[in-house]
Coordinates of C-alpha atoms in Angstrom, one line a residue:
M1 CA 0.0 0.0 0.0
F2 CA 1.3 3.4 -0.8
F3 CA 0.8 6.7 1.1
V4 CA 0.7 10.4 0.6
D5 CA 1.4 12.9 3.4
T6 CA 0.7 16.6 2.8
L7 CA 2.6 19.4 4.2
E8 CA 0.9 22.7 4.0
F9 CA 2.4 26.2 4.1
E10 CA -0.6 28.8 4.3
G11 CA 1.7 31.6 4.5
L12 CA 3.1 31.0 1.1
G13 CA 0.1 29.2 -0.6
N14 CA 2.1 26.1 -1.2
R15 CA 2.4 22.3 -0.5
S16 CA 5.0 19.7 -0.2
Y17 CA 4.5 15.9 -0.3
L18 CA 6.0 12.8 1.3
A19 CA 4.8 9.7 -0.7
G20 CA 5.9 6.1 -0.6
G21 CA 5.4 2.7 0.5
R22 CA 6.3 0.3 3.5
R23 CA 10.1 1.1 3.2
A24 CA 10.9 4.2 1.2
A25 CA 9.5 7.5 0.0
V26 CA 10.0 10.5 -2.2
V27 CA 9.5 14.1 -1.3
V28 CA 8.3 16.4 -4.0
D29 CA 8.9 20.1 -3.8
P30 CA 10.6 20.3 -0.2
P31 CA 10.3 23.4 1.9
R32 CA 13.6 25.0 3.1
D33 CA 13.2 24.1 6.7
V34 CA 13.6 20.3 5.9
D35 CA 13.7 19.2 9.6
Q36 CA 10.0 18.6 9.6
V37 CA 10.2 16.5 6.4
I38 CA 12.8 14.3 8.2
A39 CA 10.5 14.0 11.1
L40 CA 7.6 13.0 9.3
A41 CA 9.2 10.3 7.5
A42 CA 10.8 9.0 10.7
R43 CA 7.2 9.0 12.2
R44 CA 6.2 6.9 9.0
G45 CA 9.3 4.7 9.4
V46 CA 10.5 5.1 5.7
R47 CA 13.7 6.2 4.2
I48 CA 13.5 9.1 2.0
A49 CA 15.0 7.6 -1.2
Y50 CA 14.3 10.5 -3.7
V51 CA 13.8 14.3 -3.5
A52 CA 12.2 15.5 -6.5
E53 CA 11.7 19.1 -7.9
T54 CA 9.1 19.9 -10.3
H55 CA 11.0 23.1 -11.4
L56 CA 13.0 26.0 -10.2
H57 CA 10.8 27.7 -7.9
N58 CA 10.4 31.4 -8.3
D59 CA 8.4 32.0 -5.1
Y60 CA 10.3 30.1 -2.4
V61 CA 13.8 28.8 -1.5
T62 CA 14.0 25.0 -1.7
G63 CA 15.3 22.6 0.8
G64 CA 15.9 19.9 -1.9
L65 CA 19.7 19.8 -2.1
E66 CA 20.1 20.0 1.8
L67 CA 17.5 17.2 2.3
A68 CA 19.1 15.1 -0.4
R69 CA 22.4 15.6 1.5
L70 CA 21.2 14.8 4.8
T71 CA 19.4 11.6 3.9
G72 CA 21.4 10.3 1.0
A73 CA 18.7 10.5 -1.4
R74 CA 18.9 10.7 -5.0
Y75 CA 18.0 14.4 -6.0
L76 CA 16.0 14.5 -9.2
V77 CA 15.8 17.9 -11.1
P78 CA 14.5 18.4 -14.5
V79 CA 17.0 18.1 -17.2
G80 CA 16.4 21.6 -18.5
A81 CA 16.9 23.4 -15.5
R82 CA 20.5 25.1 -15.4
V83 CA 21.7 24.5 -11.8
S84 CA 25.3 24.6 -10.2
F85 CA 25.4 21.5 -8.2
P86 CA 25.2 17.9 -8.6
R87 CA 21.8 16.3 -9.2
T88 CA 20.1 13.6 -11.1
P89 CA 18.8 15.0 -14.2
I90 CA 15.3 13.8 -15.0
A91 CA 13.7 13.7 -18.4
D92 CA 10.3 12.9 -19.9
G93 CA 9.1 9.4 -19.3
D94 CA 12.0 8.5 -16.7
V95 CA 11.0 6.1 -13.9
S96 CA 12.2 5.8 -10.5
E97 CA 11.7 3.0 -8.3
V98 CA 10.4 4.4 -4.7
D99 CA 9.6 1.0 -3.1
E100 CA 8.3 -2.4 -4.1
Y101 CA 5.5 -2.0 -6.5
L102 CA 5.9 1.6 -6.4
V103 CA 7.4 4.1 -9.1
L104 CA 7.5 7.6 -9.8
R105 CA 7.3 8.6 -13.5
A106 CA 8.3 12.0 -14.9
I107 CA 5.9 13.7 -17.2
A108 CA 7.5 16.9 -19.0
T109 CA 4.7 19.7 -18.5
P110 CA 6.1 22.9 -19.7
G111 CA 4.2 26.0 -19.2
H112 CA 5.0 27.4 -15.6
T113 CA 8.6 27.2 -16.5
P114 CA 10.1 25.9 -19.8
H115 CA 11.5 22.7 -17.9
H116 CA 8.4 22.0 -15.8
T117 CA 8.1 18.4 -14.9
S118 CA 5.1 16.6 -13.3
Y119 CA 5.7 13.4 -11.4
V120 CA 2.9 10.5 -11.5
L121 CA 3.1 7.9 -8.6
E122 CA 2.1 4.5 -10.0
E123 CA 1.4 1.4 -7.9
E124 CA 1.7 -2.0 -9.8
G125 CA 1.5 -0.2 -13.1
S126 CA -1.5 2.1 -12.3
P127 CA -1.4 5.8 -11.6
V128 CA -2.4 6.7 -7.9
A129 CA -1.3 10.4 -7.6
A130 CA -0.4 13.2 -9.9
F131 CA 2.2 15.6 -8.5
T132 CA 1.7 18.5 -10.6
G133 CA 3.9 21.3 -9.0
G134 CA 3.1 24.9 -10.8
S135 CA 1.3 22.9 -13.9
L136 CA -2.4 22.0 -13.4
L137 CA -3.6 23.5 -10.2
I138 CA -6.9 23.2 -8.5
G139 CA -9.2 25.2 -10.7
S140 CA -6.2 27.1 -12.2
V141 CA -2.7 26.8 -13.6
G142 CA 0.8 28.2 -12.8
R143 CA 1.4 31.7 -14.2
P144 CA 3.6 31.6 -17.3
D145 CA 5.2 35.0 -16.7
L146 CA 7.8 34.3 -14.0
V147 CA 10.8 33.3 -16.3
D148 CA 10.9 35.8 -18.9
P149 CA 8.3 38.3 -20.3
R150 CA 9.2 37.4 -23.8
L151 CA 8.1 33.9 -23.1
T152 CA 5.0 34.5 -21.3
E153 CA 2.6 33.9 -24.3
Q154 CA 4.5 30.9 -25.7
L155 CA 4.5 29.4 -22.0
A156 CA 1.0 30.0 -21.6
R157 CA 0.2 27.9 -24.9
A158 CA 2.6 25.3 -23.5
Q159 CA 0.6 25.3 -20.3
H160 CA -2.5 24.5 -22.2
A161 CA -1.0 21.7 -24.1
S162 CA 0.6 20.2 -21.0
V163 CA -2.6 19.8 -18.8
H164 CA -4.2 18.3 -21.8
R165 CA -1.3 15.8 -21.8
L166 CA -1.7 14.8 -18.3
A167 CA -5.6 14.4 -18.6
A168 CA -5.1 12.4 -21.9
T169 CA -2.6 10.1 -19.8
L170 CA -4.3 9.7 -16.3
D171 CA -7.8 8.4 -15.3
D172 CA -10.3 10.8 -14.1
E173 CA -10.1 9.5 -10.6
V174 CA -6.3 10.3 -10.1
P175 CA -5.8 12.9 -7.3
V176 CA -4.4 16.2 -8.5
L177 CA -1.6 17.4 -6.0
P178 CA -0.1 20.6 -6.9
T179 CA 2.6 22.5 -5.2
H180 CA 1.1 26.0 -5.9
G181 CA -2.5 27.5 -6.0
F182 CA -3.5 27.8 -2.2
G183 CA -3.2 31.4 -2.2
S184 CA 0.1 31.4 -3.9
F185 CA 0.9 34.5 -6.2
C186 CA 2.5 31.6 -8.7
S187 CA -0.9 30.8 -9.2
S188 CA -2.4 32.4 -12.6
S189 CA -5.8 32.8 -10.7
Q190 CA -7.0 32.1 -7.3
A191 CA -9.6 29.3 -7.1
E192 CA -11.6 27.8 -4.2
G193 CA -11.2 24.2 -2.8
D194 CA -8.1 22.0 -1.6
A195 CA -8.5 18.7 -3.3
S196 CA -9.3 17.8 -6.9
T197 CA -9.0 14.9 -9.4
I198 CA -8.2 14.8 -13.0
G199 CA -11.9 14.3 -13.7
Q200 CA -13.0 17.4 -11.8
E201 CA -10.3 19.5 -13.3
R202 CA -11.6 18.4 -16.7
A203 CA -15.0 19.4 -16.0
G204 CA -14.3 23.0 -14.6
N205 CA -10.8 24.1 -15.3
D206 CA -10.3 27.0 -18.0
A207 CA -7.4 24.9 -19.2
F208 CA -10.0 22.4 -20.4
T209 CA -13.1 24.3 -20.9
L210 CA -11.5 27.1 -23.1
D211 CA -9.9 26.4 -26.5
V212 CA -6.1 27.5 -26.4
D213 CA -6.7 30.9 -27.9
D214 CA -9.4 31.8 -25.5
F215 CA -7.6 30.3 -22.5
V216 CA -4.3 32.2 -23.3
K217 CA -6.3 35.5 -23.5
R218 CA -7.8 35.0 -19.9
V219 CA -4.7 33.9 -18.4
L220 CA -2.8 36.9 -19.7
A221 CA -5.6 39.4 -18.8
G222 CA -5.6 38.0 -15.3
L223 CA -2.0 38.4 -14.4
E224 CA -1.2 40.6 -11.6
N225 CA 1.8 42.1 -10.0
V226 CA 4.9 39.7 -9.3
P227 CA 6.1 39.9 -5.7
A228 CA 9.4 41.8 -5.7
Y229 CA 11.4 39.0 -3.9
Y230 CA 10.4 36.4 -6.6
T231 CA 13.5 37.8 -8.4
H232 CA 15.8 36.5 -5.9
M233 CA 14.3 32.9 -5.4
G234 CA 15.1 31.3 -8.9
P235 CA 18.9 32.4 -8.9
A236 CA 19.2 31.1 -5.1
N237 CA 17.6 27.8 -6.0
A238 CA 19.8 27.5 -9.3
A239 CA 22.9 28.2 -7.0
G240 CA 22.0 25.5 -4.4
P241 CA 20.5 26.9 -1.2
G242 CA 22.6 26.0 1.9
P243 CA 21.3 24.8 5.4
V244 CA 19.4 27.1 7.5
D245 CA 20.1 28.3 11.2
L246 CA 16.9 28.4 13.3
T247 CA 18.8 29.0 16.7
P248 CA 17.2 31.8 18.5
P249 CA 18.3 35.3 17.4
E250 CA 20.3 37.8 19.6
P251 CA 18.1 39.4 22.1
A252 CA 17.5 43.1 21.8
D253 CA 16.8 45.6 24.4
A254 CA 15.1 48.9 24.1
A255 CA 18.5 50.8 23.6
Q256 CA 19.3 48.3 20.8
I257 CA 16.0 48.7 19.1
A258 CA 16.3 52.2 18.9
E259 CA 19.6 52.0 17.7
R260 CA 18.6 49.7 14.9
L261 CA 15.7 52.1 14.0
A262 CA 17.9 55.1 13.8
A263 CA 20.2 53.1 11.3
G264 CA 17.4 52.6 8.9
E265 CA 16.8 48.9 9.9
W266 CA 13.4 47.2 9.8
V267 CA 11.8 46.4 13.1
V268 CA 9.0 44.2 12.5
D269 CA 6.0 43.6 15.2
L270 CA 4.5 40.1 14.8
R271 CA 1.6 40.8 17.2
S272 CA -2.0 41.1 16.3
R273 CA -3.0 44.4 14.5
V274 CA -5.1 45.2 17.7
A275 CA -2.4 44.9 19.9
F276 CA 0.1 46.8 17.6
A277 CA -2.5 49.9 17.2
D278 CA -2.9 50.1 21.0
G279 CA 0.8 50.5 21.7
H280 CA 3.9 50.0 19.6
V281 CA 7.5 51.1 19.1
A282 CA 7.4 54.2 17.1
G283 CA 8.9 53.6 13.6
S284 CA 8.2 49.8 13.8
F285 CA 6.0 47.9 11.3
N286 CA 3.2 45.5 11.9
F287 CA 3.3 42.2 10.1
E288 CA 1.1 39.9 11.9
G289 CA 2.8 36.3 12.3
T290 CA -0.4 34.8 11.8
G291 CA -1.1 36.4 8.1
K292 CA 0.9 36.2 5.0
L293 CA 4.1 37.3 6.9
A294 CA 6.7 35.8 4.6
T295 CA 4.9 37.0 1.4
Y296 CA 4.3 40.6 2.5
L297 CA 7.5 41.2 4.4
A298 CA 9.8 39.8 1.7
W299 CA 7.7 41.7 -0.9
L300 CA 8.0 45.0 0.9
I301 CA 11.5 45.1 2.6
P302 CA 14.4 46.2 0.6
W303 CA 16.4 42.9 -0.2
G304 CA 19.0 42.4 2.2
K305 CA 17.9 44.9 4.9
P306 CA 18.5 43.7 8.5
V307 CA 15.2 43.0 10.3
T308 CA 14.6 42.7 13.9
L309 CA 11.5 40.8 15.3
L310 CA 9.2 41.8 18.1
G311 CA 6.6 39.4 19.5
D312 CA 4.6 38.2 22.5
T313 CA 6.7 34.9 22.8
P314 CA 9.8 33.1 21.9
G315 CA 7.6 30.7 20.1
Q316 CA 6.1 33.5 18.0
I317 CA 9.5 34.7 16.9
A318 CA 10.7 31.1 16.2
E319 CA 7.8 30.4 14.0
A320 CA 8.3 33.5 12.1
Q321 CA 11.9 32.9 11.9
R322 CA 10.9 29.7 10.1
E323 CA 8.7 31.1 7.7
L324 CA 11.1 33.7 6.6
T325 CA 13.8 31.1 5.7
R326 CA 11.5 30.0 3.4
V327 CA 11.9 33.1 1.4
G328 CA 15.6 33.6 1.9
I329 CA 15.4 36.0 4.9
D330 CA 17.8 33.9 6.9
R331 CA 18.8 35.4 10.2
P332 CA 17.1 37.9 12.0
A333 CA 19.4 40.6 13.4
A334 CA 17.7 40.6 16.9
A335 CA 14.6 39.9 18.5
A336 CA 12.5 41.1 21.5
T337 CA 9.4 39.4 23.4
G338 CA 7.2 40.0 26.3
D339 CA 5.8 43.5 27.4
P340 CA 6.0 46.3 24.6
A341 CA 6.7 48.8 27.4
A342 CA 10.1 47.2 27.7
W343 CA 10.8 47.9 24.2
V344 CA 11.3 51.7 24.4
R345 CA 13.8 53.7 26.5
Q346 CA 13.1 55.2 30.0
G347 CA 10.9 58.4 29.4
E348 CA 9.7 57.2 26.0
R349 CA 6.2 56.0 25.3
L350 CA 4.7 53.5 23.0
A351 CA 3.0 55.1 19.8
F352 CA -0.7 54.2 18.8
F353 CA -3.3 54.8 16.3
P354 CA -7.1 54.3 16.2
R355 CA -8.9 51.4 14.3
A356 CA -12.4 51.6 12.9
G357 CA -15.0 50.3 10.6
F358 CA -16.4 51.4 7.7
A359 CA -19.5 52.7 9.5
N360 CA -17.1 54.9 11.4
L361 CA -15.8 56.2 8.1
A362 CA -19.3 57.0 6.9
A363 CA -19.9 58.8 10.0
A364 CA -16.8 60.9 9.7
H365 CA -18.0 61.9 6.1
K366 CA -21.4 62.8 7.4
R367 CA -19.7 65.0 10.0
G368 CA -18.1 66.9 7.3
E369 CA -14.5 65.9 8.2
D370 CA -11.9 66.3 5.7
V371 CA -10.4 62.7 5.5
V372 CA -8.2 61.0 3.1
V373 CA -9.6 57.5 2.2
L374 CA -6.6 55.1 1.1
D375 CA -7.4 51.9 -0.7
V376 CA -4.2 49.4 -0.5
R377 CA -5.8 46.4 -2.4
R378 CA -4.6 45.1 -5.8
D379 CA -5.9 46.5 -8.9
S380 CA -8.1 43.7 -9.6
E381 CA -9.7 43.9 -6.2
R382 CA -10.2 47.6 -7.0
A383 CA -11.7 46.9 -10.2
N384 CA -14.7 45.3 -8.9
G385 CA -15.6 48.2 -6.8
F386 CA -14.0 50.9 -4.8
I387 CA -15.2 54.0 -2.5
E388 CA -15.8 57.2 -4.3
G389 CA -13.1 59.6 -4.2
S390 CA -10.5 57.1 -2.5
V391 CA -6.8 57.0 -3.3
H392 CA -5.6 53.9 -4.6
I393 CA -1.8 52.8 -4.0
P394 CA -1.6 49.1 -3.6
L395 CA 0.4 47.8 -0.5
H396 CA 3.1 46.7 -2.3
E397 CA 4.0 50.2 -3.8
L398 CA 3.2 52.1 -0.6
H399 CA 6.6 52.0 1.1
G400 CA 8.0 54.0 -1.8
R401 CA 5.0 56.2 -2.6
V402 CA 4.1 57.5 1.0
G403 CA 4.8 61.0 -0.4
D404 CA 2.1 60.4 -2.9
V405 CA -0.6 60.1 -0.1
P406 CA -2.5 63.6 0.1
D407 CA -2.2 65.5 3.3
G408 CA -4.9 64.8 6.0
T409 CA -5.9 62.1 8.5
V410 CA -5.5 58.8 6.3
W411 CA -8.2 56.2 6.6
V412 CA -6.5 53.0 5.2
H413 CA -8.7 50.1 4.2
C414 CA -8.1 46.8 2.3
A415 CA -10.4 43.8 1.8
G416 CA -10.4 42.6 5.3
G417 CA -8.0 44.5 7.6
M418 CA -4.5 42.7 7.6
R419 CA -3.0 44.6 4.8
A420 CA -4.6 47.8 6.1
A421 CA -2.8 47.2 9.2
I422 CA 0.5 46.8 7.5
A423 CA -0.2 49.9 5.6
A424 CA -1.2 52.1 8.5
S425 CA 2.0 51.0 10.3
L426 CA 4.1 52.2 7.3
L427 CA 2.0 55.5 7.4
D428 CA 2.3 55.8 11.0
A429 CA 6.4 55.3 11.0
A430 CA 6.3 58.1 8.3
G431 CA 4.6 60.4 10.9
R432 CA 1.3 60.4 9.3
Q433 CA -2.1 60.6 11.4
V434 CA -3.6 57.5 10.2
V435 CA -6.9 55.3 11.1
A436 CA -6.9 51.4 10.3
I437 CA -10.2 50.4 9.0
D438 CA -10.2 46.8 10.3
D439 CA -13.4 45.7 8.7
S440 CA -14.5 43.6 5.6
F441 CA -15.1 45.6 2.6
E442 CA -18.3 44.1 2.1
A443 CA -19.3 46.3 5.0
A444 CA -18.6 49.4 3.0
A445 CA -22.0 49.8 1.1
D446 CA -24.0 48.7 3.9
A447 CA -22.5 51.5 5.9
G448 CA -23.6 53.9 3.1
L449 CA -20.5 54.8 1.5
S450 CA -20.7 55.5 -2.3
L451 CA -18.9 52.6 -4.4
T452 CA -18.2 53.1 -8.0
R453 CA -16.6 50.3 -10.5
S454 CA -13.5 51.4 -12.6

């Protein structure tokens, strides 16, 4: 009997897989922090015989090379991927014996990248799982624009052909097990659901329901901004990432925190947006540890800038540190936990700003208050409706465009509150008067605010 275990990384919208039989297993698209993969294999009582990459990832740093080194596994990397380390190049049709009666078959599925390869797990000759990486996703496909803009349309057409090849090869009941697509920006569009089969995708995925020309048009029209840190992920993976150091960062006291802020370093507060608004170190930024920490921090921070983490507990710091290693932010410069009052020097006070809902904004309008409404959602979100008269600066652009925000008290909102909290902290650190709208955008119309569409 075979098994497939899923390791889910909600912060990045990705999954990795451990699959095998009674004695041995393969790991598909492993995370940077491989200790958890090794622990899972130990619980299963299996040897990791293979580590398989579907492609050179553009959204996270792989742990594949280190996992293969630690376990002695053969490291399978698509033959077309240009890398700087020894590996077992894998080509279309290659078969690797994982365990008795259990093999892994490679199927070339270019589109997300030119060299993308999917893997089909076969038990006694019958396909039982398809690891589709960034090719066929749940209700979508991997975006084709991360390698070279000149190749985007060509890769979109290849993506359409690749998923059709998978469907022609596999029966409808075979599970589809992608790496991307659970909130990842590697997905060409976002879809609901977390499990699917070849048959379900054949019935509802645009790649199957549209002809190639209409499919390409829709994919290209739906592509949004690429997170800035993606440009560093591919080269890191091609060079061969080293091991991570998850030992606790150097502790920082109030004086050290002040010194780091004065030096232009980033001090990131991981606490909830409610706690941050109620009291925080002036100049610090709020990226909730329970939100998409790695995605948004790595997107906004100048690459290589030292970062100090502030949190409620050492456990919160450790979890954030682990998540950040997955996008190449390896060692926090320092960290502090506990009572925020201890994070400021004697005689200094914590900064704060108010939180509100859309009903409060509507009331401010009725009172005739001169307020600036700042929408930090993405372009596609705003296109579906926005508050009349609001200023639009997507969150990922705000740090470099604070000067574009008009004078006055800024009421900042997103779709639900998390990104508004990040934006409010950026504006607060720049000395602006800010109100963070911690509310669902669906409440804006109910509050009587005038909405319009672009």
